[in-house]
Short mmCIF file of C-alpha atoms in Angstrom, two decimals:
data_model
loop_
_atom_site.label_atom_id
_atom_site.label_comp_id
_atom_site.label_asym_id
_atom_site.label_seq_id
_atom_site.Cartn_x
_atom_site.Cartn_y
_atom_site.Cartn_z
CA MET G 177 -98.49 145.89 84.61
CA LYS G 178 -97.24 147.37 87.82
CA MET G 179 -99.19 148.65 90.84
CA ALA G 180 -97.74 150.70 93.65
CA ASN G 181 -98.33 149.04 96.93
CA LEU G 182 -99.47 152.24 98.77
CA VAL G 183 -101.74 155.05 97.71
CA ASN G 184 -102.82 158.24 99.39
CA ASN G 185 -105.56 159.99 97.40
CA SER G 186 -108.26 159.46 94.81
CA SER G 187 -106.17 160.86 91.95
CA PHE G 188 -104.69 157.35 91.62
CA CYS G 189 -107.83 156.14 89.93
CA VAL G 190 -106.80 155.24 86.37
CA VAL G 191 -107.13 158.82 85.16
CA PHE G 192 -104.77 158.55 82.17
CA LEU G 193 -102.16 156.37 80.75
CA LEU G 194 -99.91 156.58 77.65
CA ILE G 195 -97.82 153.73 76.46
CA LEU G 196 -95.55 154.82 73.54
CA ALA G 197 -93.93 152.21 71.30
CA LEU G 198 -91.33 154.20 69.41
CA GLU G 199 -89.36 153.03 66.41
CA ASN G 200 -86.76 154.50 64.09
CA LEU G 201 -88.58 154.44 60.78
CA GLY G 202 -85.31 153.86 58.90
CA THR G 203 -84.38 150.67 60.81
CA ARG G 204 -85.84 147.26 61.37
CA ALA G 205 -88.63 146.54 64.00
CA GLU G 206 -86.16 145.02 66.42
CA THR G 207 -84.94 148.54 67.28
CA LYS G 208 -88.21 149.56 68.90
CA ALA G 209 -88.21 151.13 72.26
CA PHE G 210 -91.04 151.21 74.83
CA PHE G 211 -92.01 154.26 76.84
CA VAL G 212 -94.64 154.40 79.58
CA PHE G 213 -96.52 157.39 81.03
CA GLY G 214 -99.12 156.97 83.71
CA ASP G 215 -99.97 156.71 87.37
CA SER G 216 -99.65 154.07 90.12
CA LEU G 217 -101.07 151.41 87.92
CA VAL G 218 -97.89 151.39 85.89
CA ASP G 219 -95.32 153.04 88.10
CA ASN G 220 -92.49 150.50 88.26
CA GLY G 221 -90.21 152.43 90.69
CA ASN G 222 -90.05 156.14 89.99
CA ASN G 223 -91.72 156.96 93.23
CA ASN G 224 -89.10 155.05 95.14
CA PHE G 225 -86.72 157.96 94.35
CA LEU G 226 -89.31 160.60 95.51
CA ALA G 227 -90.36 161.79 98.91
CA THR G 228 -93.80 160.08 99.03
CA LEU G 229 -95.64 157.26 100.64
CA ALA G 230 -97.01 156.14 97.27
CA ARG G 231 -94.21 153.67 96.63
CA ALA G 232 -93.69 151.10 93.90
CA ASP G 233 -91.07 148.90 95.60
CA THR G 234 -92.14 145.43 94.75
CA PRO G 235 -91.06 143.57 91.54
CA PRO G 236 -93.21 144.18 88.39
CA TYR G 237 -95.35 141.28 87.18
CA GLY G 238 -93.45 141.02 83.87
CA GLU G 239 -93.44 142.07 80.26
CA VAL G 240 -95.92 140.16 78.18
CA LEU G 241 -94.47 141.77 75.09
CA GLY G 242 -91.42 139.65 75.44
CA TRP G 243 -89.10 142.65 75.43
CA GLU G 244 -86.64 143.58 78.10
CA PRO G 245 -88.46 145.39 80.85
CA THR G 246 -88.08 149.17 80.95
CA LEU G 247 -86.51 150.89 83.96
CA PRO G 248 -87.87 153.84 85.91
CA TYR G 249 -86.56 157.07 84.33
CA LEU G 250 -85.22 158.13 87.74
CA SER G 251 -83.21 154.90 88.19
CA PRO G 252 -79.41 155.36 88.11
CA GLN G 253 -79.26 152.08 86.18
CA LEU G 254 -80.94 153.72 83.23
CA LYS G 255 -77.91 154.53 81.12
CA ASP G 256 -75.90 153.28 78.10
CA LYS G 257 -77.69 150.48 76.22
CA LYS G 258 -80.57 150.44 78.75
CA LEU G 259 -81.63 153.78 77.23
CA LEU G 260 -82.28 151.99 73.95
CA VAL G 261 -84.95 149.73 75.52
CA GLY G 262 -87.12 152.74 76.60
CA ALA G 263 -88.07 154.09 79.99
CA ASN G 264 -91.00 154.24 82.42
CA PHE G 265 -92.03 157.78 83.32
CA ALA G 266 -95.11 156.78 85.38
CA SER G 267 -95.46 158.18 88.91
CA ALA G 268 -98.05 157.13 91.48
CA GLY G 269 -100.44 159.98 92.15
CA VAL G 270 -100.00 161.78 88.86
CA GLY G 271 -103.03 163.48 87.32
CA VAL G 272 -104.13 164.82 84.10
CA LEU G 273 -102.56 168.24 83.34
CA ASN G 274 -103.35 170.58 80.44
CA ASP G 275 -99.78 170.27 79.16
CA THR G 276 -99.82 166.53 78.83
CA GLY G 277 -101.36 166.92 75.35
CA ILE G 278 -97.82 167.51 74.10
CA GLN G 279 -97.39 163.72 74.10
CA PHE G 280 -99.79 163.47 71.16
CA ARG G 281 -97.37 165.51 69.09
CA LEU G 282 -94.56 162.93 69.56
CA HIS G 283 -95.73 161.19 66.35
CA GLN G 284 -93.73 163.81 64.56
CA LEU G 285 -90.58 162.52 66.32
CA GLY G 286 -91.11 158.92 65.09
CA VAL G 287 -93.65 157.43 67.37
CA GLY G 288 -94.86 154.13 65.88
CA ARG G 289 -97.88 153.42 68.15
CA VAL G 290 -99.48 155.10 71.12
CA LEU G 291 -101.79 153.06 73.35
CA VAL G 292 -104.11 155.32 75.38
CA THR G 293 -106.29 153.91 78.14
CA GLY G 294 -109.54 155.54 79.14
CA THR G 295 -110.56 156.11 82.72
CA GLY G 296 -111.64 153.09 84.73
CA PRO G 297 -114.94 152.69 86.74
CA LEU G 298 -114.26 155.74 89.03
CA GLY G 299 -117.45 155.32 91.04
CA CYS G 300 -116.97 151.58 91.70
CA VAL G 301 -113.55 151.53 93.33
CA PRO G 302 -113.61 150.76 97.01
CA ALA G 303 -112.27 154.25 97.94
CA GLU G 304 -115.26 155.93 96.33
CA MET G 305 -117.68 153.24 97.54
CA ALA G 306 -116.54 153.98 101.10
CA LEU G 307 -117.37 157.66 100.69
CA HIS G 308 -120.57 157.51 98.59
CA SER G 309 -122.20 154.05 98.70
CA ARG G 310 -124.92 152.95 101.23
CA ASP G 311 -126.21 149.77 99.77
CA GLY G 312 -123.35 148.65 97.46
CA GLU G 313 -124.22 150.85 94.58
CA CYS G 314 -121.47 152.61 92.62
CA ALA G 315 -121.19 156.44 92.82
CA GLU G 316 -123.50 157.53 90.04
CA GLU G 317 -121.94 160.98 89.27
CA LEU G 318 -118.45 159.43 88.91
CA GLN G 319 -119.70 156.62 86.76
CA GLN G 320 -121.47 159.06 84.55
CA ALA G 321 -118.26 161.10 84.15
CA ALA G 322 -116.41 157.95 83.09
CA SER G 323 -119.18 157.02 80.67
CA LEU G 324 -118.95 160.46 78.97
CA TYR G 325 -115.15 160.63 78.94
CA ASN G 326 -114.33 157.29 77.31
CA PRO G 327 -116.44 157.56 74.07
CA GLN G 328 -115.05 161.06 73.47
CA LEU G 329 -111.58 159.76 73.94
CA VAL G 330 -112.17 157.20 71.20
CA GLN G 331 -113.59 159.88 68.92
CA MET G 332 -110.59 162.09 69.52
CA LEU G 333 -108.08 159.32 68.74
CA ASP G 334 -109.97 158.26 65.72
CA ALA G 335 -109.81 161.84 64.38
CA LEU G 336 -106.12 162.06 65.07
CA ASN G 337 -105.50 158.78 63.15
CA LYS G 338 -107.50 160.05 60.19
CA ASP G 339 -105.36 163.24 60.15
CA ILE G 340 -102.24 161.20 60.22
CA GLY G 341 -103.42 158.71 57.66
CA HIS G 342 -102.81 155.45 59.62
CA ASP G 343 -103.62 154.01 63.03
CA VAL G 344 -100.99 155.44 65.40
CA PHE G 345 -103.28 155.91 68.41
CA ILE G 346 -105.04 152.88 69.94
CA ALA G 347 -107.82 153.31 72.55
CA ALA G 348 -108.17 150.79 75.36
CA ASN G 349 -111.58 150.62 76.99
CA THR G 350 -110.33 149.79 80.55
CA ASN G 351 -113.69 150.99 81.91
CA GLN G 352 -115.54 148.19 80.18
CA MET G 353 -112.86 145.67 81.05
CA ASN G 354 -113.19 146.50 84.73
CA MET G 355 -117.01 146.76 84.66
CA ASP G 356 -117.18 143.17 83.33
CA PHE G 357 -115.56 141.99 86.59
CA ILE G 358 -117.71 144.28 88.80
CA THR G 359 -121.10 143.43 87.27
CA ASN G 360 -120.44 139.70 86.66
CA PRO G 361 -117.57 138.61 88.80
CA GLU G 362 -118.45 134.86 88.87
CA LYS G 363 -117.97 134.70 85.11
CA TYR G 364 -114.34 135.60 85.62
CA GLY G 365 -113.82 133.48 88.69
CA PHE G 366 -114.07 136.28 91.26
CA LYS G 367 -116.20 136.13 94.39
CA VAL G 368 -115.91 139.76 95.61
CA SER G 369 -116.16 142.75 93.21
CA LYS G 370 -116.69 145.82 95.37
CA VAL G 371 -114.56 145.17 98.57
CA ALA G 372 -110.78 145.45 98.44
CA CYS G 373 -108.63 142.55 99.59
CA CYS G 374 -106.50 144.89 101.69
CA GLY G 375 -107.73 147.92 103.61
CA GLN G 376 -110.07 149.17 106.32
CA GLY G 377 -113.41 150.78 106.79
CA PRO G 378 -116.39 150.28 104.50
CA TYR G 379 -115.53 148.14 101.55
CA ASN G 380 -111.95 148.19 102.84
CA GLY G 381 -111.74 151.48 100.93
CA LEU G 382 -110.23 153.77 103.57
CA GLY G 383 -106.60 154.48 104.24
CA LEU G 384 -103.54 152.63 102.98
CA CYS G 385 -102.82 148.98 102.69
CA THR G 386 -100.59 148.35 105.77
CA PRO G 387 -99.75 145.42 108.05
CA LEU G 388 -102.55 146.75 110.25
CA SER G 389 -105.19 146.53 107.50
CA ASN G 390 -107.79 143.85 107.00
CA LEU G 391 -106.49 141.23 104.63
CA CYS G 392 -108.52 138.71 102.62
CA GLU G 393 -107.54 135.13 102.69
CA ASN G 394 -107.38 134.65 98.91
CA ARG G 395 -106.60 137.71 96.85
CA ASP G 396 -107.39 135.81 93.57
CA GLU G 397 -111.06 135.93 94.60
CA TYR G 398 -111.08 139.74 94.72
CA VAL G 399 -111.38 142.19 91.79
CA PHE G 400 -109.66 144.88 93.82
CA TRP G 401 -106.44 144.56 95.72
CA ASP G 402 -106.63 147.84 97.64
CA ALA G 403 -108.80 150.99 97.71
CA PHE G 404 -107.94 151.91 94.09
CA HIS G 405 -106.06 149.17 92.23
CA PRO G 406 -107.21 145.91 90.56
CA SER G 407 -105.82 142.67 91.97
CA GLU G 408 -103.01 140.91 90.21
CA ARG G 409 -105.40 138.38 88.77
CA ALA G 410 -107.67 141.12 87.47
CA ASN G 411 -104.66 142.89 85.95
CA ARG G 412 -103.71 139.69 84.09
CA ILE G 413 -107.18 139.48 82.57
CA ILE G 414 -107.06 143.14 81.57
CA VAL G 415 -103.71 142.52 79.91
CA ASP G 416 -105.13 139.59 78.03
CA GLN G 417 -107.89 142.00 76.70
CA LEU G 418 -105.28 144.50 75.66
CA PHE G 419 -103.63 141.76 73.59
CA ASN G 420 -106.55 139.82 72.35
CA GLY G 421 -109.69 141.91 72.94
CA SER G 422 -112.35 142.77 70.30
CA ASN G 423 -113.07 146.28 69.14
CA THR G 424 -115.32 146.60 72.18
CA TYR G 425 -112.22 146.75 74.24
CA MET G 426 -109.40 147.75 71.85
CA TYR G 427 -110.09 150.22 69.04
CA PRO G 428 -109.24 150.01 66.17
CA MET G 429 -107.12 146.90 66.90
CA ASN G 430 -105.61 144.91 69.76
CA LEU G 431 -101.92 144.67 70.59
CA ASN G 432 -101.46 141.24 69.01
CA THR G 433 -102.70 142.68 65.69
CA ILE G 434 -100.42 145.65 66.13
CA MET G 435 -97.40 143.51 66.73
CA ALA G 436 -98.17 141.31 63.71
CA LEU G 437 -98.53 144.32 61.49
CA ASP G 438 -95.40 146.01 62.80
CA SER G 439 -93.33 142.82 62.48
CA ARG G 440 -93.92 142.93 58.72
CA ALA G 441 -92.93 146.59 58.45
#
């Protein structure tokens, strides 16, 4: 996973993410390509080519899949054989538009699997805590919106899979993954779950993470790195849930199960 190191508004808050694993159905599994759509949580450099402060100019954490990392689609290096690996279309600050539903129709073009993440705990990120929280409580209205959205997303994807006849769409319950840290941080080795490691103002939730910001001594003890994004350690635990999580977190199956099934195809 990749996080932009600067953000500038609340639309960065895990609103929507599509990861498309495409394969040519007439060839072997090794020919798969990997396409990413999303916001600052997975922007691996596209915004570096745009006029914005929401940059993604630090190295990505790595590809757990074991495949060659995808390049930003705006990168001049994305050409020739690099195009066969896939591409990252994520851009920090992107939102959910009415026309993004077109991505669900890509199955007709040969999409093998589509991983769709739900929204995270919108009301518990430091940015929203700074605006709405008085005693450390999460913003109730935003949390309710997330709790309504995610189950309906699972229902929609389940219906799409039934129409197709097999499990193309996979739902990732990132809301629950994050809430595990926030409600029981000690269980996962965290000490601080509602204050960002880097920032300013209440809960370090105001403004950008800059050299002038407050900075924690040990980022591994914090659930949040900045006003919107999980810390690297939190992201690693989330990735582990994506690969190994139960149906509570990954429905109808996790990525390890998917890769095992697809390797036999």
